[in-house]
Amino acid sequence: ATQLPQVAPLRAQPLKGRFAVNLSSNLANFAFSILVGLWYTPYLVHHLGAAAYGIIPLVWQITNCMTVLTDTLNSATSRFTTIAMEHHNDEEANRYFNTSLFGSMVLVLLLTPVAAWTMVNLRSLINVPVGQETQTSWLFVCTVAGFFLGTLQSPFGVSTFYLNRFDLRNAINLTQQVARVGFLVVVFTLVTPQIWHVGLATLIAMLFG
């Protein structure tokens, strides 16, 4: 008789019974994000002015276009990493994780020239108010640097999914939001508010993450 191939036993599901904790952390993260969102935009408009604030979402939109590549890579590899770990195949899981991590590094390297070209031609892509050219460039640099840090951070997030620790993932998100808002409030209080401070706050938040 033909023997069926041996399949590694499934690894015991880690940390079961965390539904209440994960749900509570998700709700807390969602509620805090809503509160920050309702307060953050009027706060920036009040301190920067409507015209200057309008540059910020435009710069964010440029970086959001880059997430198509990074999210596609990390979503695919994270799924296979989790499946391999579930079957106790640590060697295969390690290969998938390395693919995600080093693939993210390669994407950052490939996107760096694109970001540099975009910064040089920023005035051709968006309508920059007169006198805000330098600040807009620094805003873009800080925002892109934060995006690159987030890209390199993404592969490590697979552990929170596999271990069913959404509470830790949400704690990181909350820490980033508190760091971003807290830094911006302190800076706006001490010095004249400028739009590039918003990008710097985003970069510092990613460092905390």
mmCIF file of C-alpha atoms in Angstrom, residues 11 20 22 28 36 67 70 93 97 117 125 129 146 153 157 160 175 187 191-192 201 204:
data_model
loop_
_atom_site.group_PDB
_atom_site.id
_atom_site.type_symbol
_atom_site.label_atom_id
_atom_site.label_comp_id
_atom_site.label_asym_id
_atom_site.label_seq_id
_atom_site.Cartn_x
_atom_site.Cartn_y
_atom_site.Cartn_z
ATOM 1 C CA ARG A 11 1.449 23.339 16.932
ATOM 2 C CA ALA A 20 -12.088 39.457 25.542
ATOM 3 C CA ASN A 22 -8.096 41.363 22.197
ATOM 4 C CA ALA A 28 -9.768 51.023 23.021
ATOM 5 C CA VAL A 36 -7.404 61.874 18.237
ATOM 6 C CA THR A 67 2.156 51.039 0.471
ATOM 7 C CA THR A 70 4.983 46.887 0.712
ATOM 8 C CA ALA A 93 8.823 29.828 8.683
ATOM 9 C CA PHE A 97 10.189 35.687 7.483
ATOM 10 C CA TRP A 117 12.888 62.366 -7.450
ATOM 11 C CA LEU A 125 3.114 67.385 -8.206
ATOM 12 C CA PRO A 129 2.044 77.823 -1.093
ATOM 13 C CA GLY A 146 8.708 57.266 8.864
ATOM 14 C CA GLN A 153 8.826 47.087 11.117
ATOM 15 C CA GLY A 157 4.141 42.019 13.296
ATOM 16 C CA THR A 160 1.439 39.187 17.329
ATOM 17 C CA THR A 175 2.158 54.275 21.962
ATOM 18 C CA VAL A 187 6.971 71.472 20.006
ATOM 19 C CA VAL A 191 8.486 77.125 19.157
ATOM 20 C CA THR A 192 6.613 78.612 16.212
ATOM 21 C CA ALA A 201 6.296 63.836 14.844
ATOM 22 C CA ILE A 204 9.431 59.925 16.051
#
